[in-house]
Coordinates of C-alpha atoms in Angstrom, one line a residue:
M1 CA 0.0 0.0 0.0
A2 CA 1.3 3.5 -0.8
D3 CA 2.9 5.4 2.0
D4 CA 0.3 8.2 1.8
M5 CA -2.4 5.7 2.8
H6 CA -0.8 4.9 6.1
Y7 CA -0.6 7.2 9.1
D8 CA 0.4 6.9 12.8
A9 CA -3.1 8.0 13.7
I10 CA -6.4 8.8 12.0
V11 CA -8.9 11.3 13.5
V12 CA -12.4 11.2 12.3
G13 CA -14.2 14.5 12.6
S14 CA -12.8 18.0 12.8
G15 CA -15.1 19.7 15.3
I16 CA -14.4 20.6 18.9
S17 CA -13.0 17.2 20.0
G18 CA -11.6 16.2 16.6
G19 CA -9.6 19.4 16.4
W20 CA -8.2 18.8 19.9
A21 CA -7.2 15.2 19.0
A22 CA -5.4 16.4 15.8
K23 CA -3.6 19.0 17.8
E24 CA -2.5 16.8 20.6
L25 CA -1.4 13.8 18.5
T26 CA 0.6 15.9 16.0
E27 CA 2.3 17.9 18.7
K28 CA 3.4 14.6 20.2
G29 CA 5.1 13.7 16.9
L30 CA 2.5 11.4 15.2
K31 CA 1.7 11.7 11.5
V32 CA -2.0 12.3 11.5
L33 CA -4.8 12.1 8.9
L34 CA -7.8 14.3 9.8
L35 CA -10.9 13.2 8.0
E36 CA -14.0 15.4 7.6
R37 CA -17.1 14.3 5.8
G38 CA -18.0 17.9 4.6
R39 CA -16.4 20.8 2.8
N40 CA -13.4 22.8 4.0
I41 CA -13.9 26.2 5.5
E42 CA -10.8 28.4 5.7
H43 CA -10.4 30.6 8.6
Q44 CA -11.3 34.2 7.8
V45 CA -11.5 33.6 4.0
D46 CA -14.7 31.5 4.1
Y47 CA -16.6 33.4 6.8
V48 CA -18.8 34.9 4.0
N49 CA -21.4 36.6 6.3
A50 CA -19.2 37.7 9.1
Q51 CA -19.4 41.4 8.2
K52 CA -23.0 41.5 7.3
E53 CA -25.9 43.2 9.1
A54 CA -29.6 42.3 9.2
W55 CA -30.3 44.7 6.3
D56 CA -27.8 42.9 4.1
Y57 CA -30.0 39.9 3.8
P58 CA -32.9 39.8 1.4
H59 CA -35.3 38.7 4.1
R60 CA -33.6 40.4 7.0
G61 CA -32.2 37.1 8.2
E62 CA -35.5 35.2 8.4
P63 CA -36.0 31.8 6.7
T64 CA -37.9 31.8 3.5
R65 CA -40.8 29.5 2.7
E66 CA -38.6 27.6 0.3
M67 CA -36.1 27.0 3.1
V68 CA -38.8 25.8 5.5
E69 CA -40.1 23.3 2.9
K70 CA -36.6 21.9 2.2
H71 CA -35.6 21.7 5.8
P72 CA -38.5 20.6 8.0
V73 CA -36.2 19.6 10.8
L74 CA -34.1 22.7 10.9
S75 CA -37.2 24.8 10.8
R76 CA -38.4 23.4 14.1
D77 CA -36.1 25.8 15.9
Y78 CA -33.6 28.7 15.4
P79 CA -31.0 26.9 13.2
L80 CA -32.9 27.7 10.1
N81 CA -32.1 31.3 9.1
E82 CA -30.5 33.3 6.3
P83 CA -27.1 34.1 8.0
T84 CA -26.2 30.5 8.8
H85 CA -28.0 28.9 5.8
G86 CA -25.8 26.1 4.4
M87 CA -23.8 25.7 7.7
W88 CA -26.2 23.1 9.1
A89 CA -26.3 19.6 7.5
D90 CA -28.6 19.3 4.5
E91 CA -31.3 16.8 5.7
Q92 CA -32.2 15.9 2.1
E93 CA -28.7 14.4 1.6
N94 CA -28.5 13.3 5.3
P95 CA -31.9 12.1 6.4
Y96 CA -32.7 10.2 9.6
T97 CA -35.9 8.6 10.9
E98 CA -37.8 9.1 14.2
E99 CA -39.7 6.5 16.1
K100 CA -40.0 9.3 18.7
R101 CA -39.2 12.9 17.8
F102 CA -35.5 14.0 18.0
D103 CA -34.3 17.3 16.6
W104 CA -30.8 16.5 15.2
Y105 CA -28.8 19.6 14.2
R106 CA -25.4 18.8 12.6
G107 CA -22.6 20.8 11.0
Y108 CA -20.9 18.8 8.2
H109 CA -17.8 20.9 7.4
V110 CA -14.3 21.4 8.7
G111 CA -14.7 22.8 12.2
G112 CA -18.1 21.3 12.6
R113 CA -20.2 22.9 15.3
S114 CA -17.1 24.7 16.8
L115 CA -18.2 27.4 14.4
L116 CA -21.8 27.4 15.6
W117 CA -21.7 26.6 19.3
G118 CA -22.9 28.8 22.2
R119 CA -19.4 28.9 23.7
H120 CA -20.6 28.4 27.4
T121 CA -17.7 26.5 28.9
Y122 CA -18.0 25.0 32.4
R123 CA -16.2 22.4 34.4
W124 CA -18.1 19.5 35.9
N125 CA -17.9 19.3 39.6
A126 CA -16.8 16.3 41.7
E127 CA -20.4 15.2 42.4
D128 CA -21.2 15.0 38.7
F129 CA -18.7 12.1 38.3
E130 CA -20.0 10.3 41.4
A131 CA -23.8 10.7 41.2
N132 CA -24.5 7.7 39.0
G133 CA -22.7 5.4 41.4
K134 CA -24.3 6.9 44.5
E135 CA -27.8 6.9 43.2
G136 CA -27.6 3.5 41.4
I137 CA -28.4 5.1 38.0
A138 CA -26.9 3.6 34.8
V139 CA -23.3 2.8 35.6
D140 CA -20.6 4.6 37.5
W141 CA -18.1 6.9 35.8
P142 CA -14.7 5.2 35.6
I143 CA -13.0 8.6 36.3
R144 CA -13.3 11.3 38.9
Y145 CA -12.9 15.1 38.9
D146 CA -9.3 14.9 40.0
D147 CA -8.5 12.7 37.0
L148 CA -9.7 15.5 34.7
A149 CA -8.8 18.7 36.6
P150 CA -5.3 19.1 35.2
W151 CA -6.7 18.6 31.7
Y152 CA -9.4 21.2 32.3
D153 CA -6.5 23.5 33.2
Y154 CA -4.6 22.6 30.1
V155 CA -7.4 23.0 27.5
E156 CA -8.7 26.2 29.1
G157 CA -5.3 27.8 28.8
H158 CA -5.1 27.1 25.0
A159 CA -8.8 27.7 24.2
G160 CA -9.0 31.1 26.0
I161 CA -11.8 31.1 28.5
S162 CA -13.1 34.3 30.0
G163 CA -14.7 34.0 33.5
N164 CA -14.5 34.9 37.1
R165 CA -13.1 32.8 40.0
D166 CA -16.2 32.5 42.2
G167 CA -15.1 29.9 44.7
L168 CA -18.2 27.6 44.3
D169 CA -18.0 23.9 44.8
V170 CA -20.9 23.3 42.4
L171 CA -19.0 25.0 39.6
P172 CA -15.2 24.7 40.0
D173 CA -13.0 27.6 39.1
G174 CA -10.7 27.3 36.1
N175 CA -7.8 28.8 34.2
F176 CA -9.5 32.0 33.1
Q177 CA -8.9 35.3 31.3
P178 CA -10.9 38.2 32.8
P179 CA -14.6 37.9 32.5
I180 CA -16.9 39.8 30.1
P181 CA -18.6 42.0 32.7
L182 CA -22.2 41.8 33.8
N183 CA -24.2 44.9 33.0
I184 CA -25.8 47.1 35.7
V185 CA -29.1 45.3 35.8
E186 CA -27.6 41.9 36.0
K187 CA -25.3 43.0 38.8
T188 CA -28.2 44.4 40.7
V189 CA -30.5 41.4 40.2
S190 CA -27.6 39.2 41.3
E191 CA -27.2 41.1 44.5
R192 CA -30.9 41.0 45.2
I193 CA -31.2 37.3 44.6
R194 CA -28.2 36.6 46.8
T195 CA -29.9 38.6 49.6
E196 CA -33.4 37.2 49.1
F197 CA -32.2 33.6 49.1
D198 CA -29.7 33.7 51.9
G199 CA -26.6 33.4 49.7
T200 CA -27.6 30.0 48.3
R201 CA -28.1 31.2 44.7
H202 CA -25.4 32.8 42.6
L203 CA -26.0 34.8 39.4
I204 CA -22.4 35.1 38.0
N205 CA -20.5 36.0 34.9
A206 CA -21.0 33.4 32.2
R207 CA -17.8 31.5 31.5
M208 CA -17.2 31.7 27.8
A209 CA -14.8 30.6 25.1
N210 CA -14.6 34.3 24.1
M211 CA -11.2 35.8 24.8
T212 CA -10.8 39.1 26.6
E213 CA -7.0 39.1 26.1
D214 CA -5.1 38.8 22.9
K215 CA -3.1 35.7 22.0
P216 CA -0.7 37.2 19.4
E217 CA 1.4 34.0 19.4
E218 CA -1.7 32.3 17.9
G219 CA -2.8 35.2 15.7
R220 CA -5.9 35.6 17.8
T221 CA -7.4 38.9 19.0
R222 CA -9.7 39.5 21.9
C223 CA -13.5 39.7 21.5
Q224 CA -14.7 42.8 19.6
Y225 CA -18.3 42.8 21.0
R226 CA -19.9 42.2 17.7
D227 CA -22.1 39.3 18.8
K228 CA -21.7 37.5 15.4
C229 CA -19.9 34.5 16.6
W230 CA -22.1 32.0 14.8
L231 CA -21.0 33.6 11.4
G232 CA -17.3 32.8 12.1
C233 CA -15.0 35.2 13.8
P234 CA -12.3 36.8 11.6
Y235 CA -10.4 37.8 14.8
G236 CA -10.2 34.3 16.2
A237 CA -11.7 35.7 19.4
Y238 CA -13.7 32.6 20.3
F239 CA -12.5 29.0 20.3
A240 CA -13.1 27.2 17.1
T241 CA -11.1 24.5 15.3
Q242 CA -10.2 27.0 12.5
S243 CA -8.6 29.6 14.7
S244 CA -7.2 27.4 17.5
T245 CA -6.5 23.7 17.2
L246 CA -6.2 23.3 13.5
P247 CA -3.4 26.0 13.0
A248 CA -1.5 24.4 15.9
A249 CA -1.7 21.0 14.3
M250 CA -0.8 22.3 10.9
A251 CA 2.2 24.1 12.3
T252 CA 3.8 20.8 13.3
G253 CA 4.0 19.6 9.7
N254 CA 2.5 16.3 10.8
L255 CA -1.2 16.8 9.8
T256 CA -3.0 15.9 6.6
L257 CA -6.5 17.3 6.3
R258 CA -8.9 15.5 4.0
P259 CA -12.4 17.0 3.6
Y260 CA -15.3 15.4 1.7
S261 CA -14.4 12.1 3.4
I262 CA -17.2 10.0 4.8
V263 CA -15.9 7.2 7.0
R264 CA -18.1 4.2 6.4
Q265 CA -16.5 1.8 8.9
V266 CA -13.4 1.0 11.0
R267 CA -11.5 -1.9 9.6
Y268 CA -11.0 -4.6 12.3
D269 CA -8.6 -7.5 12.5
K270 CA -10.4 -10.1 14.6
D271 CA -7.4 -12.3 15.1
A272 CA -5.3 -9.4 16.5
G273 CA -8.2 -7.8 18.2
R274 CA -7.2 -4.4 16.8
A275 CA -8.4 -1.9 14.3
T276 CA -6.3 -1.6 11.2
G277 CA -7.7 1.6 9.6
V278 CA -10.9 3.1 8.1
E279 CA -12.8 2.8 4.9
V280 CA -13.7 6.1 3.4
I281 CA -16.2 7.2 0.7
D282 CA -15.2 10.3 -1.2
A283 CA -18.3 12.5 -0.9
E284 CA -17.7 14.1 -4.3
S285 CA -16.6 11.2 -6.5
G286 CA -18.2 8.3 -4.7
Q287 CA -14.9 6.3 -4.8
T288 CA -13.9 4.2 -1.8
Y289 CA -10.5 4.3 -0.2
E290 CA -8.9 2.6 2.8
Y291 CA -6.4 4.3 5.1
T292 CA -4.5 2.4 7.7
A293 CA -3.2 3.6 11.1
D294 CA -1.9 2.4 14.5
V295 CA -4.4 4.5 16.4
I296 CA -7.9 5.8 15.5
F297 CA -9.8 8.6 17.3
L298 CA -13.5 8.8 16.5
N299 CA -14.7 12.4 16.9
A300 CA -17.4 12.5 14.3
S301 CA -20.0 13.9 16.8
T302 CA -22.0 11.8 19.2
F303 CA -24.3 9.9 16.9
N304 CA -22.0 9.7 13.9
S305 CA -19.2 8.1 15.9
T306 CA -21.6 5.5 17.1
W307 CA -23.0 5.1 13.6
I308 CA -19.4 4.2 12.4
L309 CA -19.0 1.7 15.2
M310 CA -22.4 0.1 14.4
N311 CA -21.2 -0.4 10.8
S312 CA -17.8 -1.9 11.8
A313 CA -16.8 -5.5 12.5
T314 CA -20.3 -6.8 11.9
D315 CA -18.9 -10.1 11.0
V316 CA -17.7 -10.4 14.6
W317 CA -20.5 -8.6 16.4
E318 CA -24.0 -8.3 14.8
G319 CA -24.4 -4.9 16.5
G320 CA -21.0 -3.6 15.4
L321 CA -17.7 -2.8 17.0
G322 CA -18.1 -2.0 20.7
S323 CA -21.6 -3.7 20.9
S324 CA -20.6 -6.7 23.0
S325 CA -22.0 -5.0 26.2
G326 CA -25.4 -4.4 24.6
E327 CA -25.1 -0.7 25.3
L328 CA -23.9 0.7 22.0
G329 CA -26.5 3.1 20.7
H330 CA -28.2 3.4 24.1
N331 CA -28.4 6.0 26.8
V332 CA -29.0 9.1 24.6
M333 CA -29.0 12.3 26.6
D334 CA -29.4 16.0 26.0
H335 CA -30.1 19.0 28.2
H336 CA -33.8 19.8 28.4
F337 CA -34.6 23.5 28.3
R338 CA -37.0 26.1 26.8
T339 CA -38.6 26.9 30.1
G340 CA -38.0 29.8 32.6
A341 CA -39.3 33.3 33.0
T342 CA -39.0 36.9 31.8
A343 CA -39.5 40.2 33.5
T344 CA -39.2 44.0 33.1
I345 CA -36.6 45.6 35.5
E346 CA -37.5 49.2 36.2
G347 CA -35.3 52.0 37.6
F348 CA -32.4 51.9 35.2
E349 CA -33.7 54.1 32.3
D350 CA -30.6 56.3 32.5
K351 CA -28.2 53.3 32.0
Y352 CA -27.0 51.5 28.9
Y353 CA -24.1 49.3 28.0
Y354 CA -21.2 49.1 25.6
G355 CA -21.3 47.1 22.3
R356 CA -23.0 43.8 21.7
R357 CA -21.8 41.3 24.3
P358 CA -21.8 37.7 23.0
T359 CA -22.6 36.5 26.5
G360 CA -24.6 37.2 29.6
Y361 CA -24.8 35.5 33.0
Y362 CA -25.0 32.0 34.4
M363 CA -26.6 30.7 37.6
P364 CA -25.2 27.3 38.7
R365 CA -27.3 24.5 40.1
Y366 CA -28.7 24.9 43.6
R367 CA -31.4 22.2 43.7
N368 CA -30.4 18.9 45.3
W369 CA -27.3 20.7 46.5
G370 CA -26.1 21.8 49.9
G371 CA -28.9 20.2 51.9
D372 CA -31.7 21.0 49.4
T373 CA -33.7 17.9 48.4
R374 CA -36.5 17.6 45.8
D375 CA -38.8 14.9 44.5
Y376 CA -36.4 14.4 41.6
V377 CA -32.6 13.9 41.4
R378 CA -29.9 16.1 39.9
G379 CA -30.6 19.7 39.0
F380 CA -30.5 22.6 36.5
G381 CA -28.8 26.0 35.9
Y382 CA -29.9 29.2 34.2
Q383 CA -28.4 31.1 31.3
G384 CA -29.7 34.5 30.2
G385 CA -29.1 38.2 30.2
A386 CA -30.6 41.7 30.7
G387 CA -30.8 44.3 28.0
R388 CA -32.8 47.2 26.7
E389 CA -35.4 46.7 24.1
G390 CA -34.4 48.0 20.7
W391 CA -35.8 49.2 17.4
D392 CA -37.5 45.9 16.7
R393 CA -39.9 46.2 19.6
S394 CA -43.4 47.3 18.9
V395 CA -44.9 50.5 20.4
A396 CA -48.6 49.9 20.5
E397 CA -49.7 53.4 21.2
L398 CA -47.6 54.9 18.4
G399 CA -48.7 52.9 15.3
N400 CA -47.2 55.0 12.5
G401 CA -45.4 58.0 11.3
A402 CA -42.7 60.3 12.8
D403 CA -43.8 59.5 16.4
L404 CA -43.3 55.8 15.9
K405 CA -39.8 56.4 14.3
G406 CA -38.8 58.7 17.1
A407 CA -39.9 56.2 19.8
L408 CA -38.1 53.3 18.2
S409 CA -34.8 55.3 17.9
R410 CA -34.7 55.5 21.7
P411 CA -33.8 52.5 23.9
G412 CA -36.8 50.7 25.4
E413 CA -37.4 49.1 28.7
W414 CA -34.9 46.9 30.5
T415 CA -35.9 43.2 30.3
M416 CA -34.4 40.1 31.6
M417 CA -34.7 36.4 30.9
M418 CA -33.9 33.3 32.9
L419 CA -33.6 30.2 30.7
A420 CA -33.1 26.9 32.5
F421 CA -31.1 24.0 31.3
G422 CA -31.7 20.7 33.2
E423 CA -29.9 17.4 33.4
M424 CA -31.4 14.5 31.5
L425 CA -30.8 11.0 33.1
P426 CA -29.2 8.2 31.0
A427 CA -31.8 5.5 30.2
H428 CA -31.2 2.4 28.2
S429 CA -34.6 2.8 26.5
N430 CA -33.4 6.1 24.8
H431 CA -31.5 4.8 21.8
I432 CA -30.5 5.1 18.2
A433 CA -30.3 2.2 15.7
L434 CA -29.5 1.7 12.1
D435 CA -32.5 1.9 9.8
P436 CA -31.8 -0.3 6.8
Q437 CA -35.0 0.8 5.1
V438 CA -33.8 4.3 4.5
T439 CA -30.4 5.4 3.0
D440 CA -28.6 8.7 2.5
A441 CA -27.3 10.2 -0.7
W442 CA -24.4 7.7 -0.6
G443 CA -26.5 4.7 -0.2
L444 CA -25.6 4.3 3.5
P445 CA -28.2 3.3 6.2
V446 CA -29.4 6.1 8.3
L447 CA -30.0 6.4 12.0
K448 CA -33.4 5.8 13.6
F449 CA -34.1 7.7 16.9
S450 CA -36.3 6.7 19.9
V451 CA -35.7 9.2 22.7
E452 CA -38.0 10.9 25.2
I453 CA -37.6 12.7 28.6
G454 CA -38.9 10.8 31.7
E455 CA -40.7 11.5 34.9
N456 CA -37.6 12.9 36.6
E457 CA -37.2 15.6 33.9
E458 CA -40.9 16.5 33.9
L459 CA -40.8 17.0 37.7
M460 CA -37.6 19.1 37.3
R461 CA -39.2 21.3 34.7
K462 CA -41.8 22.6 37.2
D463 CA -39.0 24.0 39.4
M464 CA -37.1 25.3 36.3
R465 CA -40.1 27.5 35.5
G466 CA -41.4 28.2 39.0
D467 CA -38.0 29.1 40.5
A468 CA -37.3 31.6 37.7
V469 CA -40.6 33.4 38.4
D470 CA -39.9 33.5 42.1
M471 CA -36.4 34.9 41.6
L472 CA -37.3 37.6 39.2
T473 CA -40.2 38.6 41.4
A474 CA -38.0 38.7 44.5
A475 CA -35.4 40.8 42.5
G476 CA -38.1 43.5 42.0
G477 CA -39.1 42.6 38.4
S478 CA -42.5 43.6 37.0
D479 CA -44.6 41.9 34.4
V480 CA -43.0 38.6 35.5
E481 CA -44.1 35.8 33.2
G482 CA -43.1 32.2 33.4
F483 CA -43.0 30.2 30.2
D484 CA -42.6 26.6 28.9
W485 CA -42.3 26.6 25.2
G486 CA -42.1 22.8 25.1
Y487 CA -39.0 20.7 24.6
A488 CA -38.1 17.9 22.2
P489 CA -34.9 15.9 22.7
G490 CA -32.1 17.2 20.6
Q491 CA -33.1 20.8 20.8
G492 CA -30.4 21.5 23.3
I493 CA -27.8 20.4 20.7
H494 CA -25.9 18.8 23.6
E495 CA -26.4 15.2 22.5
M496 CA -24.5 12.7 24.6
G497 CA -24.2 9.0 25.3
T498 CA -24.6 5.9 23.0
A499 CA -21.0 4.7 23.6
R500 CA -20.5 5.3 27.3
M501 CA -17.4 5.0 29.4
G502 CA -17.5 2.6 32.3
R503 CA -15.6 0.2 34.6
D504 CA -16.8 -3.1 33.1
P505 CA -16.8 -4.3 29.5
K506 CA -20.1 -6.0 30.2
T507 CA -21.9 -2.8 30.8
S508 CA -20.1 -0.1 28.9
V509 CA -18.5 0.5 25.5
L510 CA -15.4 2.4 26.6
N511 CA -12.9 2.1 29.4
G512 CA -11.6 4.9 31.6
H513 CA -9.2 6.1 28.9
N514 CA -11.9 6.3 26.2
Q515 CA -10.7 3.1 24.5
V516 CA -13.2 0.7 23.0
W517 CA -13.1 -2.4 25.1
D518 CA -13.2 -4.6 22.0
A519 CA -10.5 -2.6 20.1
P520 CA -8.0 -0.8 22.5
N521 CA -6.5 1.2 19.7
V522 CA -9.8 2.9 18.9
F523 CA -10.7 5.9 21.1
V524 CA -14.0 7.8 21.3
T525 CA -13.8 11.2 23.0
D526 CA -16.7 13.2 21.7
G527 CA -20.2 13.3 23.3
A528 CA -20.7 9.6 22.6
C529 CA -18.5 8.7 25.5
M530 CA -20.5 10.4 28.2
T531 CA -21.8 8.3 31.0
S532 CA -24.1 11.0 32.4
A533 CA -24.9 14.6 31.4
S534 CA -24.6 17.0 34.3
C535 CA -26.6 20.2 33.7
V536 CA -23.7 22.4 32.4
N537 CA -22.7 22.7 28.7
P538 CA -20.5 19.7 27.9
S539 CA -17.9 20.9 25.3
L540 CA -15.2 21.8 27.8
T541 CA -15.4 18.3 29.1
Y542 CA -15.0 16.8 25.6
M543 CA -11.9 18.9 25.2
A544 CA -10.3 17.7 28.5
L545 CA -11.2 14.1 27.8
T546 CA -9.7 14.3 24.4
A547 CA -6.4 15.8 25.5
R548 CA -6.2 13.2 28.3
A549 CA -6.9 10.3 26.0
A550 CA -4.4 11.5 23.3
D551 CA -1.7 11.7 25.9
F552 CA -2.5 8.2 27.1
A553 CA -2.7 6.9 23.5
V554 CA 0.8 8.2 22.5
S555 CA 2.3 6.8 25.8
E556 CA 0.7 3.4 25.1
L557 CA 1.8 3.4 21.5
K558 CA 5.4 4.1 22.5
K559 CA 5.3 1.2 25.0
G560 CA 3.9 -1.1 22.3
N561 CA 0.7 -1.7 24.1
I562 CA -1.6 -0.7 21.3

């Protein structure tokens, strides 16, 4: 086989975790092939909408009827719009089926959803890694917070995370740049809530992958307060593969990037009990290639990594590589949200703020914490912000003419939202499977989803809404309104599970170093590996797990153990 078909390592997927795998493996001296199923997007060059304003779009950013007809899944929520049209996976080419509704929003391009994510970056706490074992839910995590803490430090330092050191056990401090400040209303509401609830609830600066200090050695500049992060940042101010991990990997001279490469399966040698490489379909030509490697990292995103495993080594295991435990494809999780409250905050009409912050506040979990007990387990946190209404508000008493224009040219009332994100428990019944009756544009079987929230989540949602109403009322808000817009699994875009880590090959897919039990030279470090979900955004944990697993993989490779 030609030399350019063999590499020390293959990384499948170029999003948040795949970019980290490529960076870590190349910097440790391995020759790495990075495979991405979609098109390439060059940093700065291909951010085609990064400098546009609402009036630059034919429909002011709103989706057209044609877009809605072509993209019925994307149209279920905010991903379907003019500014990001074409960045989310085309569901005509990439369909899936639903036994129970699941909203699957994917980014098939170099960088994946690192160009589209919300950038909230929080560490898990010690209890998050212990709760399953203590409560007898699913299986125990094979690692603890102390195993991951140094890797949190490491990835935070490179990614550039802004945040405040708040000294809270429920939300461990990290390696931060200075925070993006709260505005005057958020600070005031924070103080009022702390007083009214005896210091048990903390409205703090959101911890974000938006830099507040320059990184000239990486060619990255601090946040410009444009709030256009989802369009690609020409300044490299937020963490994305294109601005952070990919340049680092390229700088080593050890990386080969191949877009338009759909990995169909991992090739497996059943006699050796090891993977030998991957089979790739060229998305443009349809031709099939095989690349070989000593180590394989699957980072194709939660469900696509599991899809690859399900299609691999089926001559050995009917359910695919990693299915011997019976857990491959099971225990789908997300964060349930779309409930909370809004209010008007009076008394600050002479105050405003600078620029367009790309962030707001965060309130860490307080339920089932510190002596609080509920009729459900685990908890939730709040994200949101306060701001003044702008020109797009309606002024009912001024329906037209100069008076209306004059009114809309002035800032409106201060309003505030509290949007809750709750933990979803792992359940074997929530699963994905191959659907052989439906194929994609390349003739490959698609995934079939069967996922729903349970009684624990439903009970939690009552507090997620009710507590927000109570807090905004206690903070002096007027016109306080609770809401529950309804939630469908997947809408949080925090999909996790389906190839969970564990302590026993009989009950888990991966061991404590993210190795597939059945093929120890295959690592899975994206959301598929998660054993539980916590209630905080998961991407920082993916980064830390990936860096840790890459370090272990190279060490084991040098020892000849894999």
